CSV table of C-alpha atoms and ligand atoms in Angstrom, one decimal:
chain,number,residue,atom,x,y,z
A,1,UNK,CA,162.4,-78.0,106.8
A,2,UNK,CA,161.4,-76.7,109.8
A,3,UNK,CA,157.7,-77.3,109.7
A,4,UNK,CA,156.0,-80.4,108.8
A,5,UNK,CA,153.8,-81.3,106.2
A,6,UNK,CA,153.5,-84.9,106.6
A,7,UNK,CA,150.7,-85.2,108.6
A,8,UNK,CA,148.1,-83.4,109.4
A,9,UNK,CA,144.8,-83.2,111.9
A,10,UNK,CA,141.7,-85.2,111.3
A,11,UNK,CA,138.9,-83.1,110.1
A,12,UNK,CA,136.1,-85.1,110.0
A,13,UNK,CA,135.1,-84.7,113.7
A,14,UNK,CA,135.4,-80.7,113.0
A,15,UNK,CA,132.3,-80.5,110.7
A,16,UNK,CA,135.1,-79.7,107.9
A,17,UNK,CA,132.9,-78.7,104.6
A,18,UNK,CA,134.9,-80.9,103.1
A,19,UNK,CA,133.7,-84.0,105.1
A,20,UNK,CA,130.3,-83.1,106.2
A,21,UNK,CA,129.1,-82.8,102.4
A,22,UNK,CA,130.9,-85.9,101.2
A,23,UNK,CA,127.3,-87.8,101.0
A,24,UNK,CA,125.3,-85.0,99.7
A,25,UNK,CA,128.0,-84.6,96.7
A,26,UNK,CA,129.4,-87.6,96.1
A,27,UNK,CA,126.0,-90.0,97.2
A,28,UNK,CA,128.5,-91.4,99.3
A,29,UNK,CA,130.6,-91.4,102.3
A,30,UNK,CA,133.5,-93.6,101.4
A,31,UNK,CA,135.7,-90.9,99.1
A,32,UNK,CA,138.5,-89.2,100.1
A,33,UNK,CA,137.7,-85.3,99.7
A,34,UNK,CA,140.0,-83.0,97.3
A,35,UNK,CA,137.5,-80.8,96.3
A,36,UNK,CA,136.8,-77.2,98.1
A,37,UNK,CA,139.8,-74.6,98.2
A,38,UNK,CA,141.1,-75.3,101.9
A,39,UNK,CA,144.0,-77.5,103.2
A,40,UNK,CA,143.8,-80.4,104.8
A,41,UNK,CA,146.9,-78.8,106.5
A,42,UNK,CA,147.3,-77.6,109.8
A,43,UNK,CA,146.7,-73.7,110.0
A,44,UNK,CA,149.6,-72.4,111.3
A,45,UNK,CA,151.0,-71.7,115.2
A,46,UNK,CA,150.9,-68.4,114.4
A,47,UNK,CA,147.5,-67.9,113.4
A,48,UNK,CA,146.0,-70.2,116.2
A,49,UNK,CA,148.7,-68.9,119.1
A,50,UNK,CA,146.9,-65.1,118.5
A,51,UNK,CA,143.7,-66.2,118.6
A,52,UNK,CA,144.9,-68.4,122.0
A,53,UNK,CA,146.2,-64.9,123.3
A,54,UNK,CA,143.0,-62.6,122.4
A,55,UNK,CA,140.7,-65.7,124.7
A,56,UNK,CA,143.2,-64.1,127.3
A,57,UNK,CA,140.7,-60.9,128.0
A,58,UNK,CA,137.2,-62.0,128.9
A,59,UNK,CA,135.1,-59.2,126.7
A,60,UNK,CA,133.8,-60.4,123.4
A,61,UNK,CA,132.2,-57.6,122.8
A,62,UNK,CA,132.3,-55.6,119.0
A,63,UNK,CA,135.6,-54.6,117.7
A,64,UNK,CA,136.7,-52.3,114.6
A,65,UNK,CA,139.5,-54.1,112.5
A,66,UNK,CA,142.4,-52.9,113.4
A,67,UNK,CA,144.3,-50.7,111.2
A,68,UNK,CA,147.5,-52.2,112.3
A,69,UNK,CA,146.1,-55.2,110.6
A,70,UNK,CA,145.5,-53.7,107.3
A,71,UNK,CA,149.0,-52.1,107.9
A,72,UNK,CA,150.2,-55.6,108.0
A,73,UNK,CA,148.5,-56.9,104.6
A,74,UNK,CA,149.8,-53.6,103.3
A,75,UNK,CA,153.3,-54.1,103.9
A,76,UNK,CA,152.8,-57.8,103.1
A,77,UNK,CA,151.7,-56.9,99.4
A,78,UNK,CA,154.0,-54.6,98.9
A,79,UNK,CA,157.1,-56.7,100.1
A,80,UNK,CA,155.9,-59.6,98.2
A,81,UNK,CA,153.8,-58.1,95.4
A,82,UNK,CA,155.2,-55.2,94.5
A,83,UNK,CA,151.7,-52.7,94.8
A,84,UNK,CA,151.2,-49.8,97.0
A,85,UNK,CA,147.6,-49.6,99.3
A,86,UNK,CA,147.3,-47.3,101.8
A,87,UNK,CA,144.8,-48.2,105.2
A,88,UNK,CA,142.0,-45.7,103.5
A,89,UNK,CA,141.8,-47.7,100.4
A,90,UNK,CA,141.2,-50.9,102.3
A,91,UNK,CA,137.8,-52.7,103.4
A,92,UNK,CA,137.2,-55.6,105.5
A,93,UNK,CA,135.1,-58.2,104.1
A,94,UNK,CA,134.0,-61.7,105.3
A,95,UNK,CA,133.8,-63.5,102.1
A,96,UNK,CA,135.9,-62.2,98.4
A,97,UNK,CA,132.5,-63.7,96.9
A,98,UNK,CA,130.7,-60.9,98.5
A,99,UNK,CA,132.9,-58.8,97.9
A,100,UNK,CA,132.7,-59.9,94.2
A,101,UNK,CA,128.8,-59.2,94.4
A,102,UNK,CA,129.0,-56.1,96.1
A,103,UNK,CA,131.2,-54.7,93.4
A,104,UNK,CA,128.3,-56.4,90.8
A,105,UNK,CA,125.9,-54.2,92.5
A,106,UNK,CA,127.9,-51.2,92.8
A,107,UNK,CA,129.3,-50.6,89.7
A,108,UNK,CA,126.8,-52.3,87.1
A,109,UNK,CA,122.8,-52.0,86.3
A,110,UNK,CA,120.1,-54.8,85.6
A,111,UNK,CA,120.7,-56.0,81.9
A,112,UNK,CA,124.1,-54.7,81.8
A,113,UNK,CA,127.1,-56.8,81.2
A,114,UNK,CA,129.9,-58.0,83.3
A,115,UNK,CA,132.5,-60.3,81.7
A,116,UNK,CA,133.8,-63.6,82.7
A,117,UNK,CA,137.1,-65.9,81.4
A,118,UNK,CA,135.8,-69.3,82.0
A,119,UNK,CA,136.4,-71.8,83.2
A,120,UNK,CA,136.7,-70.0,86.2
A,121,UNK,CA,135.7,-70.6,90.0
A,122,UNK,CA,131.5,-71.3,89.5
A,123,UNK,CA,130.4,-67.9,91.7
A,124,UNK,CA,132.1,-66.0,89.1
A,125,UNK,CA,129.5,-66.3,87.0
A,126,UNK,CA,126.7,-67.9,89.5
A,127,UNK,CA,127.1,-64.0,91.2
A,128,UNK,CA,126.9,-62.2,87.4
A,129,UNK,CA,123.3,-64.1,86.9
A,130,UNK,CA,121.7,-63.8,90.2
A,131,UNK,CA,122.1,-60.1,89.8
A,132,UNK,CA,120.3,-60.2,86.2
A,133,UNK,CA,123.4,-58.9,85.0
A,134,UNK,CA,123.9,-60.3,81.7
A,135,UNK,CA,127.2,-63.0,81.5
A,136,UNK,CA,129.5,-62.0,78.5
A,137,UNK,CA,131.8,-64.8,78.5
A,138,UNK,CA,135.3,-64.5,77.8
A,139,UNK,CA,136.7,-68.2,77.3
A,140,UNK,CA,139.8,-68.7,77.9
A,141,UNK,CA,142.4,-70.6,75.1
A,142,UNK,CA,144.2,-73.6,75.6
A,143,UNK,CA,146.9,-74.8,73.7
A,144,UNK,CA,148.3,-78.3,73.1
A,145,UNK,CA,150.5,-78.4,76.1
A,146,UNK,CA,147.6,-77.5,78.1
A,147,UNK,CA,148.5,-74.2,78.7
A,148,UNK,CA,145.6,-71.0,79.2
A,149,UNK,CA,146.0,-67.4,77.8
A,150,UNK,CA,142.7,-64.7,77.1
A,151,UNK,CA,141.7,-64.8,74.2
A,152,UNK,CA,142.2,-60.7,73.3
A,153,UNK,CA,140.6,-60.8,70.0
A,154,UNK,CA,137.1,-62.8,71.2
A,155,UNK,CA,137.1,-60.4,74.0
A,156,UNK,CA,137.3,-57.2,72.1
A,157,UNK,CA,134.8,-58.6,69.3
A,158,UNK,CA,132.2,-59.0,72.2
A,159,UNK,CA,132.3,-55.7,74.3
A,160,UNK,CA,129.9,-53.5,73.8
A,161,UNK,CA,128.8,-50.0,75.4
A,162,UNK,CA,126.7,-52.4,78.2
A,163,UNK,CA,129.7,-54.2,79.2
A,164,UNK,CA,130.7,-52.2,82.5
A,165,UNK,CA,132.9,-54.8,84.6
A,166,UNK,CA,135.3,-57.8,84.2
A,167,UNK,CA,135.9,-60.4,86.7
A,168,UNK,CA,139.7,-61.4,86.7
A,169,UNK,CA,140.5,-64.2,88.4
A,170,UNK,CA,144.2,-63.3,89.3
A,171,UNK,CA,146.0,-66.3,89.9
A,172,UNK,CA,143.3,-67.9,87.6
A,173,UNK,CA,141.3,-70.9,89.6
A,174,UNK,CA,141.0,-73.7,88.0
A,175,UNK,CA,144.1,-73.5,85.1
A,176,UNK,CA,146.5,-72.1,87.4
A,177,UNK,CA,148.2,-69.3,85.8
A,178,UNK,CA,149.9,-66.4,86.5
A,179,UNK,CA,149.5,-63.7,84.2
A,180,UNK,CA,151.9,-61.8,82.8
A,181,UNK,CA,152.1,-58.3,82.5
A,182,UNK,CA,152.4,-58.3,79.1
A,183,UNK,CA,148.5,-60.1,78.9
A,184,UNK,CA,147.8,-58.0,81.8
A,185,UNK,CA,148.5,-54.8,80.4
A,186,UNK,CA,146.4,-56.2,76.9
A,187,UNK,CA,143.1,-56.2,79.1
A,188,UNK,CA,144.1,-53.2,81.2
A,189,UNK,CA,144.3,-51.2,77.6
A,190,UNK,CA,140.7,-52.8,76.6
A,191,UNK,CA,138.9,-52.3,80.2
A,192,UNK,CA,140.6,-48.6,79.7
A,193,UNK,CA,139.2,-47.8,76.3
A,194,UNK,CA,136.1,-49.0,77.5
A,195,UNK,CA,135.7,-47.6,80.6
A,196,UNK,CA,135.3,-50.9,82.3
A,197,UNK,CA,136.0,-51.3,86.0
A,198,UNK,CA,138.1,-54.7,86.8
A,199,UNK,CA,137.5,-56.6,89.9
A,200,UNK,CA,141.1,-58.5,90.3
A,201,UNK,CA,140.3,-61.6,93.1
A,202,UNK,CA,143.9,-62.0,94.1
A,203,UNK,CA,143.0,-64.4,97.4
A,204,UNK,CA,145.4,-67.0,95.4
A,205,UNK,CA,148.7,-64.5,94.8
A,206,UNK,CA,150.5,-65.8,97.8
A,207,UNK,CA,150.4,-69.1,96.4
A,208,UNK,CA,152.6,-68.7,92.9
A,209,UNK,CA,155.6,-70.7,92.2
A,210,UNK,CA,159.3,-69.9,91.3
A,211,UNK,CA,159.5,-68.9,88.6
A,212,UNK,CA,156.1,-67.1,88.4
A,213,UNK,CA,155.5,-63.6,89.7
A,214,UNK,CA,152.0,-62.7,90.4
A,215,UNK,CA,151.3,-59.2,89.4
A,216,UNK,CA,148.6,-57.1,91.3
A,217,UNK,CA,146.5,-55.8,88.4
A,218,UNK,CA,146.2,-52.4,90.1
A,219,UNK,CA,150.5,-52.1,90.3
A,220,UNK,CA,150.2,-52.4,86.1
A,221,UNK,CA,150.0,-48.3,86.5
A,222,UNK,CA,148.6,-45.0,87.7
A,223,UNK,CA,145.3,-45.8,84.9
A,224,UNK,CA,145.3,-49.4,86.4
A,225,UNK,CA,145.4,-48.3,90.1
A,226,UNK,CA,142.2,-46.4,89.3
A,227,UNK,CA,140.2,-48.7,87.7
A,228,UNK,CA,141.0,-51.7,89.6
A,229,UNK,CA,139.1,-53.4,93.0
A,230,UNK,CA,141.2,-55.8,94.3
A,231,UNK,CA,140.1,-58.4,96.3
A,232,UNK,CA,143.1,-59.8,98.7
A,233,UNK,CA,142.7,-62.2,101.6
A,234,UNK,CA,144.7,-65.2,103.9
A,235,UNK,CA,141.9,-67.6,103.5
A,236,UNK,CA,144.0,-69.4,100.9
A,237,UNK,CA,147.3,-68.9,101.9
A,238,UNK,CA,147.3,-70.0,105.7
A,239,UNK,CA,144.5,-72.3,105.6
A,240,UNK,CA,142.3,-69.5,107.3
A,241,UNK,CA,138.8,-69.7,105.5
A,242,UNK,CA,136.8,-70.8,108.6
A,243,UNK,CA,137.9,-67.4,109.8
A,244,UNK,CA,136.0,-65.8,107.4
A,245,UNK,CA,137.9,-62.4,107.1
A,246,UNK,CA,139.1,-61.0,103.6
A,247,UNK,CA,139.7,-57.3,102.0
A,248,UNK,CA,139.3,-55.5,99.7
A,249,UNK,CA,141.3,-52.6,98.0
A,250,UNK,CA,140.5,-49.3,96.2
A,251,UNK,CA,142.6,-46.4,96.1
A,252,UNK,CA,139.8,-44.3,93.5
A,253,UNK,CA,138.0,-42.2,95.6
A,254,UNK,CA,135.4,-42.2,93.7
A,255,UNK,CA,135.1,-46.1,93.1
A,256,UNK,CA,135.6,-46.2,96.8
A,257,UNK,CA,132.4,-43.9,97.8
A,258,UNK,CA,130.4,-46.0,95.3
A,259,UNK,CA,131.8,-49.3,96.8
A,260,UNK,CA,131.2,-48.1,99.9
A,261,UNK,CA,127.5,-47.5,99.5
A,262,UNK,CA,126.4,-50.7,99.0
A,263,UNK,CA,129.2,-51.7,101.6
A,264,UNK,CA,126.8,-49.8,104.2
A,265,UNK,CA,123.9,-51.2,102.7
A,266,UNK,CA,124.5,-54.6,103.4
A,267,UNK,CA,126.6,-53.8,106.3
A,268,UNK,CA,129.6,-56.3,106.0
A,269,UNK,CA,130.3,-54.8,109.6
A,270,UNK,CA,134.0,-56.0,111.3
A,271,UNK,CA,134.2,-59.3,111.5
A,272,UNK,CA,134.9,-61.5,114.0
A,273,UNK,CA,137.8,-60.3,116.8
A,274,UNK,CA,139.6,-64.0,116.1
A,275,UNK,CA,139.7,-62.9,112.7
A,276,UNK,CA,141.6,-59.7,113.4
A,277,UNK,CA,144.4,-61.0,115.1
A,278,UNK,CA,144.6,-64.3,113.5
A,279,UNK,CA,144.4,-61.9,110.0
A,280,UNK,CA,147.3,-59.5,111.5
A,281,UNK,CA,149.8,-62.7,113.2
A,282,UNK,CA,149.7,-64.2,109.6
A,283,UNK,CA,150.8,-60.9,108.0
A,284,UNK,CA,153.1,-60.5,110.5
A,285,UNK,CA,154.9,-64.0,111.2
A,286,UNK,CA,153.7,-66.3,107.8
A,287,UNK,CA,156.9,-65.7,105.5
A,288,UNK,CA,158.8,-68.7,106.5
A,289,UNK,CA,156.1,-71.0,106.8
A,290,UNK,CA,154.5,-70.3,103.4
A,291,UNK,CA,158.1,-70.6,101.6
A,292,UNK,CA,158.2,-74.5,103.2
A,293,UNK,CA,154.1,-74.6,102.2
A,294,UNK,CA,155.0,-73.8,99.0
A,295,UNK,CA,158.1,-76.6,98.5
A,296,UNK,CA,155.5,-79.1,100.3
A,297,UNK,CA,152.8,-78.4,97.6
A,298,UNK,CA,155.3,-78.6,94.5
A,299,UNK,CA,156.5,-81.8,95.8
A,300,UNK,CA,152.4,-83.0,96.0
A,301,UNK,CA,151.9,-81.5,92.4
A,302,UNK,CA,154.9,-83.6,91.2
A,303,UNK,CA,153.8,-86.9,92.5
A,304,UNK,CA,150.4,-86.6,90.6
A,305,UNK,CA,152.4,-85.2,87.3
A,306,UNK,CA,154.2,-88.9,87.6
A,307,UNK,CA,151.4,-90.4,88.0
A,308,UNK,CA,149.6,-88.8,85.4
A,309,UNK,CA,153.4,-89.5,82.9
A,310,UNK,CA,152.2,-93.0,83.4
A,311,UNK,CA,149.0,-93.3,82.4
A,312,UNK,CA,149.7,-90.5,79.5
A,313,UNK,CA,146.4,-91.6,77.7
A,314,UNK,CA,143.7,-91.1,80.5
A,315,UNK,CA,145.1,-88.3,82.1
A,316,UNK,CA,146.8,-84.6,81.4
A,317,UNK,CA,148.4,-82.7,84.0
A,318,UNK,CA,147.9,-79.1,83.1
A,319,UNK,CA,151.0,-77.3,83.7
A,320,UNK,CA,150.5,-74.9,87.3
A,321,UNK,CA,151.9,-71.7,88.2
A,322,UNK,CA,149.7,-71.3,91.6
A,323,UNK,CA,147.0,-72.7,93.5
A,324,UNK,CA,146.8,-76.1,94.7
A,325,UNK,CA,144.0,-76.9,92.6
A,326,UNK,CA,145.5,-79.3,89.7
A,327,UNK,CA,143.3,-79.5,86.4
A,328,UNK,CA,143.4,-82.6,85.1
A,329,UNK,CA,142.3,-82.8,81.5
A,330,UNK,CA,140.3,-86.3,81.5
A,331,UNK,CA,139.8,-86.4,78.1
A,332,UNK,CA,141.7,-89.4,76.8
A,333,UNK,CA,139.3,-91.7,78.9
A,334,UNK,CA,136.5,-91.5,76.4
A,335,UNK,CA,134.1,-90.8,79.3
A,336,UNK,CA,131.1,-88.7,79.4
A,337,UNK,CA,130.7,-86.3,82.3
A,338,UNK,CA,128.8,-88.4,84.6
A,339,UNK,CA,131.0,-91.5,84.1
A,340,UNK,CA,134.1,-89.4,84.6
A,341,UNK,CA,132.6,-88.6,88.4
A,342,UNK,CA,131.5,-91.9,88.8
A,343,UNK,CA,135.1,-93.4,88.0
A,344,UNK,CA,136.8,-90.7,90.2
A,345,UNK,CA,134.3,-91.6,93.3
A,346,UNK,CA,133.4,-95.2,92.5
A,347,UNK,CA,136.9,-96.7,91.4
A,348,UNK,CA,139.3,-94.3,92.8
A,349,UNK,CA,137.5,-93.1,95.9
A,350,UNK,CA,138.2,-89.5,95.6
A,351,UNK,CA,136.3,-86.8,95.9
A,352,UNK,CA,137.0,-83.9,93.1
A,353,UNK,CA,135.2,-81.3,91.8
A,354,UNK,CA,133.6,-81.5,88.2
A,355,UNK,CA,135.1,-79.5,85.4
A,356,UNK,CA,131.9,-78.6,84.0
A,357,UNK,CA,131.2,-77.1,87.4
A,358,UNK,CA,133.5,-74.6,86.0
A,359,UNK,CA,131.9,-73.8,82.6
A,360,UNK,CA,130.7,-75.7,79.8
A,361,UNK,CA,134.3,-75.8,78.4
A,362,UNK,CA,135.4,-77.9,81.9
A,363,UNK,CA,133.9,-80.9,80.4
A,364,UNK,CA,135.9,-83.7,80.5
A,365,UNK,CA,137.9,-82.1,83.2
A,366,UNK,CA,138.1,-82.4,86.9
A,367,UNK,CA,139.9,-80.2,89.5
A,368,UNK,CA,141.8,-82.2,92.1
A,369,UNK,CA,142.8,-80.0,95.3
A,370,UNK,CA,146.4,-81.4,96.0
A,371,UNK,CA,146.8,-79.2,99.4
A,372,UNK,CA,147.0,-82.4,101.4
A,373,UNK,CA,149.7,-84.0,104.3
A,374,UNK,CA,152.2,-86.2,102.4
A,375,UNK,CA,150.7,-89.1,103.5
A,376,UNK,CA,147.1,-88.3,102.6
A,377,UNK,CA,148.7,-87.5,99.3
A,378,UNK,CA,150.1,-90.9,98.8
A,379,UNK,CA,146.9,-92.1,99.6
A,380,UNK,CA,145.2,-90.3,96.9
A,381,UNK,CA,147.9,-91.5,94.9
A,382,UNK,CA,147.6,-95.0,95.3
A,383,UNK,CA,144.5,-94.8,95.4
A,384,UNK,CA,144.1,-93.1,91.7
A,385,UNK,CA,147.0,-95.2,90.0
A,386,UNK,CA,144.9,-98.9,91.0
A,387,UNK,CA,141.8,-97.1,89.7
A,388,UNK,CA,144.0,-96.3,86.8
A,389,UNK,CA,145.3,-99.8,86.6
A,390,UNK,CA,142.2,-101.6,86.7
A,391,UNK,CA,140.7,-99.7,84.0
A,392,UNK,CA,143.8,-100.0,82.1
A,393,UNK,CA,143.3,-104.1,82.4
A,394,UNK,CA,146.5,-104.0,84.2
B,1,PLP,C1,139.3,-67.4,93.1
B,1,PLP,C2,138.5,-67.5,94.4
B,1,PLP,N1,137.9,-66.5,94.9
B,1,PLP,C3,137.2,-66.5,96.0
B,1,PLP,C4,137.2,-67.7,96.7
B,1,PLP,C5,136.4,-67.8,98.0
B,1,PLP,O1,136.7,-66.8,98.9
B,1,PLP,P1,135.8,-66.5,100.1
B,1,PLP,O2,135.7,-67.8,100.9
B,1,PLP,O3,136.6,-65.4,100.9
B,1,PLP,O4,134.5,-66.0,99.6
B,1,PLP,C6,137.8,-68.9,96.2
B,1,PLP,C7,137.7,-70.2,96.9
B,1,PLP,O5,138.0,-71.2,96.4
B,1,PLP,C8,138.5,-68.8,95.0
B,1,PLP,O6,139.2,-69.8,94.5
């Protein structure tokens, strides 16, 4: 490998999220975070080189993003991903969550409905509320191996001529899949009959492993192209969230004019010129390093699947396509939801998020974010398997 993974930067002297919330979370200082969706992994050369460049010219002042940025994310996803987007289609956003309530606002009414597959990453449905909109909720199916699929039939029972937008959460945060066309192109043919508008948050896509290939809801076809908003970004994939710069894509014109209105309402502006150019460089120069990212966080994810083989009874790995956001099924322990967070921070020292953080049907889970140097993962390990061991009377 040509990068390195073992190690990475301290980020408690950086006021990290991660860190600085540790008390107000956890009522304590002493766990080790794996909670929020960042890495403690260095963000790449590439990304912090550009910015180290741009510091080169003294004026600060107000930029436009630059289209040869969203030329770069365009070639990107269509190299990688397999969809088309042209620089017209494309909006710069600072967060995919506001981008997420912006489409709420744009494309559905007080009292209407907007769907949701839960468990799903909280401001999915936090965003659906706080607009009045009215949560239909979608739950997703698990099987006995753990593994999540929609649940078609519940979904078409529930639609109704209110129900005006679904959420997809595409690679799907917490479970970790990657949906296949085949269940893609089931809730394209519903959102279709319905005349539903999808909002696809793609910001994981990047971050699918061999053999999974993520499939951009709007690449499904011409009908899915014009009925899809997708929400792309390199927050995720290069450790770039402190940046705050995201997009978003829609190649309707006519969703794009409605979009937009709000857009100017709220005025989401151009960001910050850091973002740009850090934005563009990872575009531009991130293919190798994500590949060796991506064989650094399989190897993470493996060590907590052996750890989790030996302790079969307390804990369930489910099985993960993308993300580094492992959802352990907790189950076995016998444990109500506050014990369960009170063994993972007490015992084990580790700060996860709750699974009913997620939805009501999280309970009993708790999403672990693996994206971690190798030696803060063996740490987490050790420090799990003699919580493990203890309660185990070992
Ligand atoms: C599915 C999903 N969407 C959006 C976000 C947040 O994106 P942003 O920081 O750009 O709002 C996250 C972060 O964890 C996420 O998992």
């Amino acid at each position: 490998m040509s990068f390195s993974f073992l190690d990475s930067s301290p980020r408690e002297e950086s006021n990290a999220e991660k860190y600085t919330l540790r008390e107000r979370l956890f009522g304590t200082e002493d766990v080790l975070p794996v909670w929020v969706a960042d890495m403690d992994i260095d963000t790449p050369d590439f990304v912090i080189d550009a910015v180290k460049k741009r510091l080169e010219h003294p004026v600060l002042g107000y930029e436009d993003f630059p289209k040869s940025a969203f030329l770069a994310q365009i070639q990107w996803m269509q190299k990688e991903h397999g969809v088309v987007f042209d620089v017209e289609d494309m909006f710069y956003s600072h967060s995919v969550v506001a981008s997420m309530n912006a489409v709420i606002e744009a494309f559905s009414e007080r009292g209407e409905k907007v769907i949701v597959q839960t468990p799903v990453y909280p401001p999915f449905f936090h965003s659906v509320s706080e607009h009045k909109r009215e949560l239909l909720k979608n739950p997703l199916k698990r099987s006995a191996c753990g593994k999540y699929s929609f649940d078609i039939e519940d979904l078409k029972s529930k639609i109704d001529e209110k129900t005006k937008l679904l959420l997809l959460c595409s690679p799907h945060n917490p479970v970790g899949r990657v949906w296949r066309k085949e269940e893609l192109e089931e809730i394209l043919q519903i959102c279709l009959e319905h005349n539903i508008v999808v909002f696809s948050d793609e910001i994981h896509c990047d971050l699918s492993y061999a053999p999974n290939k993520h499939i951009p809801f709007a690449s499904l076809s011409d009908k899915a192209r014009d009925i899809t908003i997708t929400a792309l970004g390199v927050g995720k994939t290069f450790n770039m969230a402190g940046f705050a710069v995201s997009s978003v894509a829609i190649p309707n014109k006519e969703l794009r004019d409605k979009f937009a209105e709000v857009y100017k309402k709220i005025h989401f502006a151009q960001g910050s010129v850091f973002g740009h150019v850090g934005f563009e460089s990872a575009y531009k120069n991130g293919r190798a390093w994500l590949g060796e990212l991506k064989v650094h966080l399989r190897g993470n994810y493996e060590m907590l699947q052996e750890l989790c083989q030996r302790f079969p009874h307390a804990l369930q790995l489910t099985p993960i396509e993308a993300t580094y956001l492992a959802w352990l099924d907790c189950r076995g322990m016998g444990l109500k939801d506050k014990e369960l967070r009170d063994f993972f921070v007490k015992e084990a020292k580790l700060g996860l998020n709750a699974g009913l953080s997620f939805g009501r049907e999280g309970s009993g889970f708790m999403r672990l974010n693996f994206a971690v140097s190798r030696v803060k993962m063996s740490q987490v390990i050790r420090q799990l398997e003699k919580a493990l061991e203890k309660r185990a009377g070992k």
